[in-house]
mmCIF file with all atom_site columns, C-alpha atoms in Angstrom:
data_model
loop_
_atom_site.group_PDB
_atom_site.id
_atom_site.type_symbol
_atom_site.label_atom_id
_atom_site.label_alt_id
_atom_site.label_comp_id
_atom_site.label_asym_id
_atom_site.label_entity_id
_atom_site.label_seq_id
_atom_site.pdbx_PDB_ins_code
_atom_site.Cartn_x
_atom_site.Cartn_y
_atom_site.Cartn_z
_atom_site.occupancy
_atom_site.B_iso_or_equiv
_atom_site.pdbx_formal_charge
_atom_site.auth_seq_id
_atom_site.auth_comp_id
_atom_site.auth_asym_id
_atom_site.auth_atom_id
_atom_site.pdbx_PDB_model_num
ATOM 1   C CA . MET A 1 1   ? 135.111 104.544 113.368 1.00 55.00 ? 10  MET A CA 1
ATOM 2   C CA . PHE A 1 2   ? 132.050 102.960 114.973 1.00 64.00 ? 11  PHE A CA 1
ATOM 3   C CA . PRO A 1 3   ? 132.216 102.769 118.780 1.00 69.00 ? 12  PRO A CA 1
ATOM 4   C CA . THR A 1 4   ? 132.263 99.465  120.631 1.00 72.00 ? 13  THR A CA 1
ATOM 5   C CA . PHE A 1 5   ? 129.916 98.816  123.517 1.00 69.00 ? 14  PHE A CA 1
ATOM 6   C CA . GLN A 1 6   ? 130.159 96.645  126.602 1.00 69.00 ? 15  GLN A CA 1
ATOM 7   C CA . THR A 1 7   ? 126.667 97.127  127.991 1.00 75.00 ? 16  THR A CA 1
ATOM 8   C CA . ILE A 1 8   ? 123.225 98.398  127.011 1.00 71.00 ? 17  ILE A CA 1
ATOM 9   C CA . SER A 1 9   ? 123.944 101.484 129.129 1.00 74.00 ? 18  SER A CA 1
ATOM 10  C CA . ASP A 1 10  ? 126.917 102.229 126.858 1.00 72.00 ? 19  ASP A CA 1
ATOM 11  C CA . VAL A 1 11  ? 124.608 102.101 123.843 1.00 71.00 ? 20  VAL A CA 1
ATOM 12  C CA . ASP A 1 12  ? 122.064 104.376 125.533 1.00 72.00 ? 21  ASP A CA 1
ATOM 13  C CA . SER A 1 13  ? 124.775 106.873 126.444 1.00 77.00 ? 22  SER A CA 1
ATOM 14  C CA . TRP A 1 14  ? 126.075 106.921 122.872 1.00 76.00 ? 23  TRP A CA 1
ATOM 15  C CA . LEU A 1 15  ? 122.564 107.359 121.433 1.00 76.00 ? 24  LEU A CA 1
ATOM 16  C CA . ASN A 1 16  ? 122.009 110.365 123.701 1.00 78.00 ? 25  ASN A CA 1
ATOM 17  C CA . THR A 1 17  ? 125.031 112.088 122.117 1.00 81.00 ? 26  THR A CA 1
ATOM 18  C CA . LEU A 1 18  ? 123.479 111.961 118.634 1.00 78.00 ? 27  LEU A CA 1
ATOM 19  C CA . ASP A 1 19  ? 121.539 114.893 117.245 1.00 80.00 ? 28  ASP A CA 1
ATOM 20  C CA . SER A 1 20  ? 117.823 114.306 116.565 1.00 79.00 ? 29  SER A CA 1
ATOM 21  C CA . GLU A 1 21  ? 118.244 114.075 112.765 1.00 81.00 ? 30  GLU A CA 1
ATOM 22  C CA . THR A 1 22  ? 120.899 111.364 113.085 1.00 79.00 ? 31  THR A CA 1
ATOM 23  C CA . GLN A 1 23  ? 118.780 109.514 115.653 1.00 76.00 ? 32  GLN A CA 1
ATOM 24  C CA . GLN A 1 24  ? 115.807 109.613 113.283 1.00 77.00 ? 33  GLN A CA 1
ATOM 25  C CA . LYS A 1 25  ? 117.897 108.296 110.372 1.00 77.00 ? 34  LYS A CA 1
ATOM 26  C CA . LEU A 1 26  ? 119.275 105.539 112.575 1.00 76.00 ? 35  LEU A CA 1
ATOM 27  C CA . ASP A 1 27  ? 115.755 104.611 113.722 1.00 73.00 ? 36  ASP A CA 1
ATOM 28  C CA . GLU A 1 28  ? 114.503 104.514 110.124 1.00 75.00 ? 37  GLU A CA 1
ATOM 29  C CA . PHE A 1 29  ? 117.450 102.350 109.095 1.00 73.00 ? 38  PHE A CA 1
ATOM 30  C CA . LEU A 1 30  ? 116.953 99.912  111.968 1.00 70.00 ? 39  LEU A CA 1
ATOM 31  C CA . ILE A 1 31  ? 113.211 99.676  111.307 1.00 69.00 ? 40  ILE A CA 1
ATOM 32  C CA . ALA A 1 32  ? 113.823 99.054  107.596 1.00 68.00 ? 41  ALA A CA 1
ATOM 33  C CA . GLN A 1 33  ? 116.365 96.345  108.452 1.00 65.00 ? 42  GLN A CA 1
ATOM 34  C CA . ALA A 1 34  ? 114.003 94.664  110.907 1.00 63.00 ? 43  ALA A CA 1
ATOM 35  C CA . LEU A 1 35  ? 111.154 94.740  108.403 1.00 59.00 ? 44  LEU A CA 1
ATOM 36  C CA . ALA A 1 36  ? 113.357 93.522  105.561 1.00 58.00 ? 45  ALA A CA 1
ATOM 37  C CA . ASP A 1 37  ? 114.319 90.497  107.629 1.00 56.00 ? 46  ASP A CA 1
ATOM 38  C CA . THR A 1 38  ? 110.668 89.473  107.820 1.00 72.00 ? 47  THR A CA 1
ATOM 39  C CA . ARG A 1 39  ? 109.683 90.283  104.228 1.00 79.00 ? 48  ARG A CA 1
ATOM 40  C CA . PRO A 1 40  ? 107.147 87.707  103.031 1.00 85.00 ? 49  PRO A CA 1
ATOM 41  C CA . ASP A 1 41  ? 107.394 85.682  99.855  1.00 89.00 ? 50  ASP A CA 1
ATOM 42  C CA . GLU A 1 42  ? 105.793 87.675  97.015  1.00 92.00 ? 51  GLU A CA 1
ATOM 43  C CA . SER A 1 43  ? 104.265 84.484  95.646  1.00 92.00 ? 52  SER A CA 1
ATOM 44  C CA . ASP A 1 44  ? 102.139 84.069  98.798  1.00 94.00 ? 53  ASP A CA 1
ATOM 45  C CA . LEU A 1 45  ? 99.731  86.919  98.159  1.00 95.00 ? 54  LEU A CA 1
ATOM 46  C CA . ALA A 1 46  ? 97.603  86.281  101.258 1.00 95.00 ? 55  ALA A CA 1
ATOM 47  C CA . ALA A 1 47  ? 100.662 86.430  103.538 1.00 94.00 ? 56  ALA A CA 1
ATOM 48  C CA . TRP A 1 48  ? 102.009 89.445  101.629 1.00 96.00 ? 57  TRP A CA 1
ATOM 49  C CA . LEU A 1 49  ? 98.776  91.428  102.145 1.00 96.00 ? 58  LEU A CA 1
ATOM 50  C CA . LYS A 1 50  ? 98.529  90.493  105.826 1.00 94.00 ? 59  LYS A CA 1
ATOM 51  C CA . HIS A 1 51  ? 102.195 91.431  106.362 1.00 93.00 ? 60  HIS A CA 1
ATOM 52  C CA . TYR A 1 52  ? 102.022 94.883  104.808 1.00 94.00 ? 61  TYR A CA 1
ATOM 53  C CA . PHE A 1 53  ? 98.441  95.757  105.750 1.00 94.00 ? 62  PHE A CA 1
ATOM 54  C CA . PRO A 1 54  ? 97.526  93.846  108.932 1.00 92.00 ? 63  PRO A CA 1
ATOM 55  C CA . ASP A 1 55  ? 94.737  96.279  109.874 1.00 91.00 ? 64  ASP A CA 1
ATOM 56  C CA . HIS A 1 56  ? 93.258  96.129  106.394 1.00 90.00 ? 65  HIS A CA 1
ATOM 57  C CA . TYR A 1 57  ? 93.255  92.329  106.150 1.00 92.00 ? 66  TYR A CA 1
ATOM 58  C CA . ASP A 1 58  ? 92.372  91.222  109.666 1.00 91.00 ? 67  ASP A CA 1
ATOM 59  C CA . ARG A 1 59  ? 89.913  88.436  108.780 1.00 91.00 ? 68  ARG A CA 1
ATOM 60  C CA . PRO A 1 60  ? 90.513  85.073  107.125 1.00 92.00 ? 69  PRO A CA 1
ATOM 61  C CA . PHE A 1 61  ? 90.306  85.113  103.342 1.00 91.00 ? 70  PHE A CA 1
ATOM 62  C CA . ALA A 1 62  ? 87.413  83.360  101.583 1.00 89.00 ? 71  ALA A CA 1
ATOM 63  C CA . GLN A 1 63  ? 87.909  80.663  98.956  1.00 89.00 ? 72  GLN A CA 1
ATOM 64  C CA . SER A 1 64  ? 86.907  83.060  96.162  1.00 88.00 ? 73  SER A CA 1
ATOM 65  C CA . GLN A 1 65  ? 89.581  85.512  97.350  1.00 91.00 ? 74  GLN A CA 1
ATOM 66  C CA . TYR A 1 66  ? 92.216  82.780  97.166  1.00 92.00 ? 75  TYR A CA 1
ATOM 67  C CA . GLU A 1 67  ? 91.031  82.148  93.615  1.00 91.00 ? 76  GLU A CA 1
ATOM 68  C CA . CYS A 1 68  ? 91.654  85.838  92.863  1.00 90.00 ? 77  CYS A CA 1
ATOM 69  C CA . PHE A 1 69  ? 95.144  85.500  94.324  1.00 93.00 ? 78  PHE A CA 1
ATOM 70  C CA . GLY A 1 70  ? 95.814  82.516  92.056  1.00 92.00 ? 79  GLY A CA 1
ATOM 71  C CA . TYR A 1 71  ? 94.687  84.536  89.078  1.00 92.00 ? 80  TYR A CA 1
ATOM 72  C CA . ALA A 1 72  ? 96.826  87.538  90.078  1.00 93.00 ? 81  ALA A CA 1
ATOM 73  C CA . LEU A 1 73  ? 99.917  85.365  90.506  1.00 94.00 ? 82  LEU A CA 1
ATOM 74  C CA . LYS A 1 74  ? 99.659  84.415  86.820  1.00 93.00 ? 83  LYS A CA 1
ATOM 75  C CA . ILE A 1 75  ? 100.028 88.065  85.749  1.00 91.00 ? 84  ILE A CA 1
ATOM 76  C CA . GLN A 1 76  ? 103.501 88.706  84.382  1.00 92.00 ? 85  GLN A CA 1
ATOM 77  C CA . PRO A 1 77  ? 105.133 91.975  83.279  1.00 90.00 ? 86  PRO A CA 1
ATOM 78  C CA . GLY A 1 78  ? 104.448 92.844  79.662  1.00 88.00 ? 87  GLY A CA 1
ATOM 79  C CA . GLU A 1 79  ? 102.048 89.952  79.054  1.00 89.00 ? 88  GLU A CA 1
ATOM 80  C CA . TYR A 1 80  ? 98.336  90.208  78.301  1.00 89.00 ? 89  TYR A CA 1
ATOM 81  C CA . PHE A 1 81  ? 95.934  88.726  80.807  1.00 84.00 ? 90  PHE A CA 1
ATOM 82  C CA . GLU A 1 82  ? 92.222  88.146  80.510  1.00 84.00 ? 91  GLU A CA 1
ATOM 83  C CA . PRO A 1 83  ? 90.283  90.581  82.735  1.00 82.00 ? 92  PRO A CA 1
ATOM 84  C CA . ILE A 1 84  ? 87.958  89.037  85.284  1.00 77.00 ? 93  ILE A CA 1
ATOM 85  C CA . CYS A 1 85  ? 84.681  90.047  86.865  1.00 77.00 ? 94  CYS A CA 1
ATOM 86  C CA . LEU A 1 86  ? 84.105  89.286  90.548  1.00 75.00 ? 95  LEU A CA 1
ATOM 87  C CA . CYS A 1 87  ? 80.568  88.295  91.495  1.00 77.00 ? 96  CYS A CA 1
ATOM 88  C CA . ASP A 1 88  ? 80.506  87.578  95.221  1.00 77.00 ? 97  ASP A CA 1
ATOM 89  C CA . PRO A 1 89  ? 77.911  88.622  97.801  1.00 76.00 ? 98  PRO A CA 1
ATOM 90  C CA . ARG A 1 90  ? 78.111  92.065  99.410  1.00 81.00 ? 99  ARG A CA 1
ATOM 91  C CA . GLY A 1 91  ? 80.516  92.344  102.308 1.00 78.00 ? 100 GLY A CA 1
ATOM 92  C CA . LEU A 1 92  ? 82.846  89.542  101.213 1.00 79.00 ? 101 LEU A CA 1
ATOM 93  C CA . GLY A 1 93  ? 85.701  91.953  100.512 1.00 80.00 ? 102 GLY A CA 1
ATOM 94  C CA . LYS A 1 94  ? 85.883  92.008  96.722  1.00 83.00 ? 103 LYS A CA 1
ATOM 95  C CA . SER A 1 95  ? 87.009  95.625  96.553  1.00 86.00 ? 104 SER A CA 1
ATOM 96  C CA . THR A 1 96  ? 89.374  95.262  99.495  1.00 90.00 ? 105 THR A CA 1
ATOM 97  C CA . VAL A 1 97  ? 91.120  92.308  97.869  1.00 92.00 ? 106 VAL A CA 1
ATOM 98  C CA . VAL A 1 98  ? 91.285  93.986  94.460  1.00 91.00 ? 107 VAL A CA 1
ATOM 99  C CA . GLU A 1 99  ? 92.826  97.106  96.036  1.00 94.00 ? 108 GLU A CA 1
ATOM 100 C CA . GLY A 1 100 ? 95.490  94.949  97.681  1.00 95.00 ? 109 GLY A CA 1
ATOM 101 C CA . ILE A 1 101 ? 96.174  92.996  94.494  1.00 95.00 ? 110 ILE A CA 1
ATOM 102 C CA . GLY A 1 102 ? 96.584  96.289  92.637  1.00 94.00 ? 111 GLY A CA 1
ATOM 103 C CA . VAL A 1 103 ? 99.145  97.543  95.153  1.00 96.00 ? 112 VAL A CA 1
ATOM 104 C CA . TRP A 1 104 ? 100.926 94.169  94.963  1.00 96.00 ? 113 TRP A CA 1
ATOM 105 C CA . LEU A 1 105 ? 101.037 94.427  91.141  1.00 95.00 ? 114 LEU A CA 1
ATOM 106 C CA . LEU A 1 106 ? 102.697 97.849  91.445  1.00 94.00 ? 115 LEU A CA 1
ATOM 107 C CA . ALA A 1 107 ? 105.068 96.773  94.218  1.00 95.00 ? 116 ALA A CA 1
ATOM 108 C CA . THR A 1 108 ? 106.255 93.688  92.354  1.00 95.00 ? 117 THR A CA 1
ATOM 109 C CA . ARG A 1 109 ? 106.447 95.660  89.086  1.00 94.00 ? 118 ARG A CA 1
ATOM 110 C CA . ARG A 1 110 ? 104.142 93.249  87.337  1.00 93.00 ? 119 ARG A CA 1
ATOM 111 C CA . ARG A 1 111 ? 102.148 96.291  86.228  1.00 91.00 ? 120 ARG A CA 1
ATOM 112 C CA . LEU A 1 112 ? 102.954 99.989  85.980  1.00 87.00 ? 121 LEU A CA 1
ATOM 113 C CA . TYR A 1 113 ? 99.309  100.917 86.477  1.00 83.00 ? 122 TYR A CA 1
ATOM 114 C CA . TRP A 1 114 ? 95.969  99.245  87.120  1.00 82.00 ? 123 TRP A CA 1
ATOM 115 C CA . LEU A 1 115 ? 92.329  100.178 86.889  1.00 81.00 ? 124 LEU A CA 1
ATOM 116 C CA . ILE A 1 116 ? 89.464  99.617  89.288  1.00 79.00 ? 125 ILE A CA 1
ATOM 117 C CA . THR A 1 117 ? 85.992  100.785 88.299  1.00 80.00 ? 126 THR A CA 1
ATOM 118 C CA . SER A 1 118 ? 83.086  101.835 90.483  1.00 83.00 ? 127 SER A CA 1
ATOM 119 C CA . GLU A 1 119 ? 79.432  102.599 89.964  1.00 85.00 ? 128 GLU A CA 1
ATOM 120 C CA . THR A 1 120 ? 79.658  106.082 91.534  1.00 88.00 ? 129 THR A CA 1
ATOM 121 C CA . ASP A 1 121 ? 82.238  108.818 92.092  1.00 87.00 ? 130 ASP A CA 1
ATOM 122 C CA . GLU A 1 122 ? 81.773  108.381 95.838  1.00 90.00 ? 131 GLU A CA 1
ATOM 123 C CA . GLN A 1 123 ? 82.717  104.693 95.649  1.00 89.00 ? 132 GLN A CA 1
ATOM 124 C CA . ALA A 1 124 ? 85.682  105.486 93.397  1.00 86.00 ? 133 ALA A CA 1
ATOM 125 C CA . LEU A 1 125 ? 87.000  108.097 95.823  1.00 88.00 ? 134 LEU A CA 1
ATOM 126 C CA . LYS A 1 126 ? 86.727  105.594 98.701  1.00 90.00 ? 135 LYS A CA 1
ATOM 127 C CA . HIS A 1 127 ? 88.768  103.073 96.709  1.00 89.00 ? 136 HIS A CA 1
ATOM 128 C CA . GLN A 1 128 ? 91.326  105.722 95.831  1.00 89.00 ? 137 GLN A CA 1
ATOM 129 C CA . ALA A 1 129 ? 91.659  106.803 99.475  1.00 90.00 ? 138 ALA A CA 1
ATOM 130 C CA . SER A 1 130 ? 92.122  103.188 100.530 1.00 92.00 ? 139 SER A CA 1
ATOM 131 C CA . VAL A 1 131 ? 94.798  102.557 97.886  1.00 92.00 ? 140 VAL A CA 1
ATOM 132 C CA . ARG A 1 132 ? 96.524  105.806 98.774  1.00 90.00 ? 141 ARG A CA 1
ATOM 133 C CA . LYS A 1 133 ? 96.697  104.765 102.434 1.00 92.00 ? 142 LYS A CA 1
ATOM 134 C CA . MET A 1 134 ? 98.201  101.447 101.383 1.00 94.00 ? 143 MET A CA 1
ATOM 135 C CA . LEU A 1 135 ? 100.767 103.085 99.097  1.00 92.00 ? 144 LEU A CA 1
ATOM 136 C CA . GLU A 1 136 ? 101.830 105.429 101.914 1.00 90.00 ? 145 GLU A CA 1
ATOM 137 C CA . SER A 1 137 ? 102.491 102.576 104.355 1.00 91.00 ? 146 SER A CA 1
ATOM 138 C CA . PRO A 1 138 ? 106.002 102.970 105.845 1.00 90.00 ? 147 PRO A CA 1
ATOM 139 C CA . ARG A 1 139 ? 106.397 99.203  105.966 1.00 89.00 ? 148 ARG A CA 1
ATOM 140 C CA . LEU A 1 140 ? 105.581 98.887  102.247 1.00 93.00 ? 149 LEU A CA 1
ATOM 141 C CA . LEU A 1 141 ? 107.799 101.833 101.268 1.00 91.00 ? 150 LEU A CA 1
ATOM 142 C CA . ALA A 1 142 ? 110.735 100.409 103.229 1.00 89.00 ? 151 ALA A CA 1
ATOM 143 C CA . ASP A 1 143 ? 110.694 97.314  101.006 1.00 91.00 ? 152 ASP A CA 1
ATOM 144 C CA . TYR A 1 144 ? 109.430 98.935  97.792  1.00 92.00 ? 153 TYR A CA 1
ATOM 145 C CA . PRO A 1 145 ? 110.939 102.439 97.614  1.00 90.00 ? 154 PRO A CA 1
ATOM 146 C CA . HIS A 1 146 ? 109.988 102.756 93.925  1.00 90.00 ? 155 HIS A CA 1
ATOM 147 C CA . LEU A 1 147 ? 106.397 103.322 95.113  1.00 91.00 ? 156 LEU A CA 1
ATOM 148 C CA . ARG A 1 148 ? 107.287 106.689 96.673  1.00 86.00 ? 157 ARG A CA 1
ATOM 149 C CA . PRO A 1 149 ? 105.874 109.714 94.830  1.00 76.00 ? 158 PRO A CA 1
ATOM 150 C CA . ARG A 1 150 ? 108.619 111.037 92.616  1.00 67.00 ? 159 ARG A CA 1
ATOM 151 C CA . VAL A 1 151 ? 109.754 114.245 91.014  1.00 58.00 ? 160 VAL A CA 1
ATOM 152 C CA . GLN A 1 152 ? 108.736 114.513 87.378  1.00 55.00 ? 161 GLN A CA 1
ATOM 153 C CA . SER A 1 153 ? 111.840 115.437 85.421  1.00 55.00 ? 162 SER A CA 1
ATOM 154 C CA . ALA A 1 154 ? 110.007 117.447 82.761  1.00 52.00 ? 163 ALA A CA 1
ATOM 155 C CA . ARG A 1 155 ? 108.377 119.800 85.265  1.00 54.00 ? 164 ARG A CA 1
ATOM 156 C CA . LYS A 1 156 ? 110.841 119.542 88.165  1.00 47.00 ? 165 LYS A CA 1
ATOM 157 C CA . THR A 1 157 ? 107.924 119.428 90.585  1.00 47.00 ? 166 THR A CA 1
ATOM 158 C CA . LEU A 1 158 ? 106.851 116.802 93.043  1.00 48.00 ? 167 LEU A CA 1
ATOM 159 C CA . GLU A 1 159 ? 103.793 114.995 91.734  1.00 52.00 ? 168 GLU A CA 1
ATOM 160 C CA . ALA A 1 160 ? 101.105 115.269 94.397  1.00 54.00 ? 169 ALA A CA 1
ATOM 161 C CA . TRP A 1 161 ? 98.203  112.964 95.051  1.00 56.00 ? 170 TRP A CA 1
ATOM 162 C CA . SER A 1 162 ? 94.966  114.367 93.664  1.00 56.00 ? 171 SER A CA 1
ATOM 163 C CA . SER A 1 163 ? 91.345  113.303 93.634  1.00 55.00 ? 172 SER A CA 1
ATOM 164 C CA . GLU A 1 164 ? 91.861  111.969 90.100  1.00 56.00 ? 173 GLU A CA 1
ATOM 165 C CA . LYS A 1 165 ? 95.200  110.167 90.210  1.00 59.00 ? 174 LYS A CA 1
ATOM 166 C CA . LEU A 1 166 ? 97.912  108.612 92.332  1.00 59.00 ? 175 LEU A CA 1
ATOM 167 C CA . ILE A 1 167 ? 101.401 108.653 90.832  1.00 59.00 ? 176 ILE A CA 1
ATOM 168 C CA . CYS A 1 168 ? 104.254 106.508 92.137  1.00 56.00 ? 177 CYS A CA 1
#
């Protein structure tokens, strides 16, 4: 049976009786609940990106980025969509927005995979590192647990991130 508490001190005393593993599980549960209560609408891509990746998207979005969001929102599972080419000036955040849209496509299960191309291996590895950081976000994983790396049933081994692929 769950204890009842009269004061905050009673709660603190009870928490101090828990072992560290139980405390950690309780903390994770409470954090997940708090984050779930503030989960943004998946159809507001700008708000979704700023919610899950506030450090990544800390500037206002440009009009062309909102146009990309509108395009992405039209993508539906199992349906063909016409690829697009982004032609904005350097520094406007084309790659940053595309990385976020790709993670959103995976999170919302609109796509099982996506492709971003780069001119050089160095650029590609930077994009991959950025996407990896996004996919490892505790806030994102709390709401989208299917993005966690998983055990492959055929090999019975945990699929690890590599310099060539990210598997969720």
